[in-house]
XYZ file of C-alpha atoms in Angstrom:
49
model
C 2.595 1.939 -14.353
C -1.016 1.354 -15.288
C -3.985 1.252 -12.916
C -4.013 -2.525 -12.506
C -0.328 -2.731 -11.610
C -0.700 0.124 -9.118
C -3.728 -1.542 -7.496
C -1.881 -4.862 -7.254
C 1.135 -3.162 -5.661
C -1.034 -1.418 -3.061
C -2.891 -4.664 -2.358
C 0.335 -6.617 -1.911
C 1.680 -4.003 0.492
C -1.583 -4.116 2.458
C -1.545 -7.942 2.654
C 2.126 -7.877 3.700
C 1.198 -5.437 6.460
C -1.544 -7.752 7.697
C 0.818 -10.746 7.755
C 3.446 -8.674 9.532
C 0.908 -7.612 12.154
C -0.285 -11.189 12.707
C 3.276 -12.468 13.064
C 4.099 -9.831 15.676
C 6.310 -7.584 13.576
C 4.478 -4.443 14.595
C 7.120 -1.945 13.470
C 7.459 -3.571 10.055
C 3.697 -3.776 9.581
C 3.305 -0.122 10.560
C 5.887 0.917 7.967
C 4.238 -1.230 5.280
C 0.753 0.108 6.069
C 2.061 3.683 6.032
C 3.857 3.213 2.725
C 0.721 1.693 1.169
C -1.393 4.613 2.392
C 1.084 7.237 1.187
C 1.539 5.575 -2.207
C -2.228 5.231 -2.631
C -2.739 8.883 -1.744
C -0.038 9.998 -4.179
C -1.567 7.872 -6.949
C -5.055 9.296 -6.372
C -3.799 12.874 -6.329
C -1.766 12.273 -9.490
C -4.955 11.192 -11.331
C -6.782 14.418 -10.391
C -4.162 16.633 -11.996
């Protein structure tokens, strides 16, 4: 997965979390936000190595 695809995936997860939060699905939005943050952190750490 190249950088653009990874950035798009993280962005889509973040937008999905925002829509979930607005619609009242707080548990779902929390899981989506957490998965986006964890995936982003893993991707950044993988680049450093």
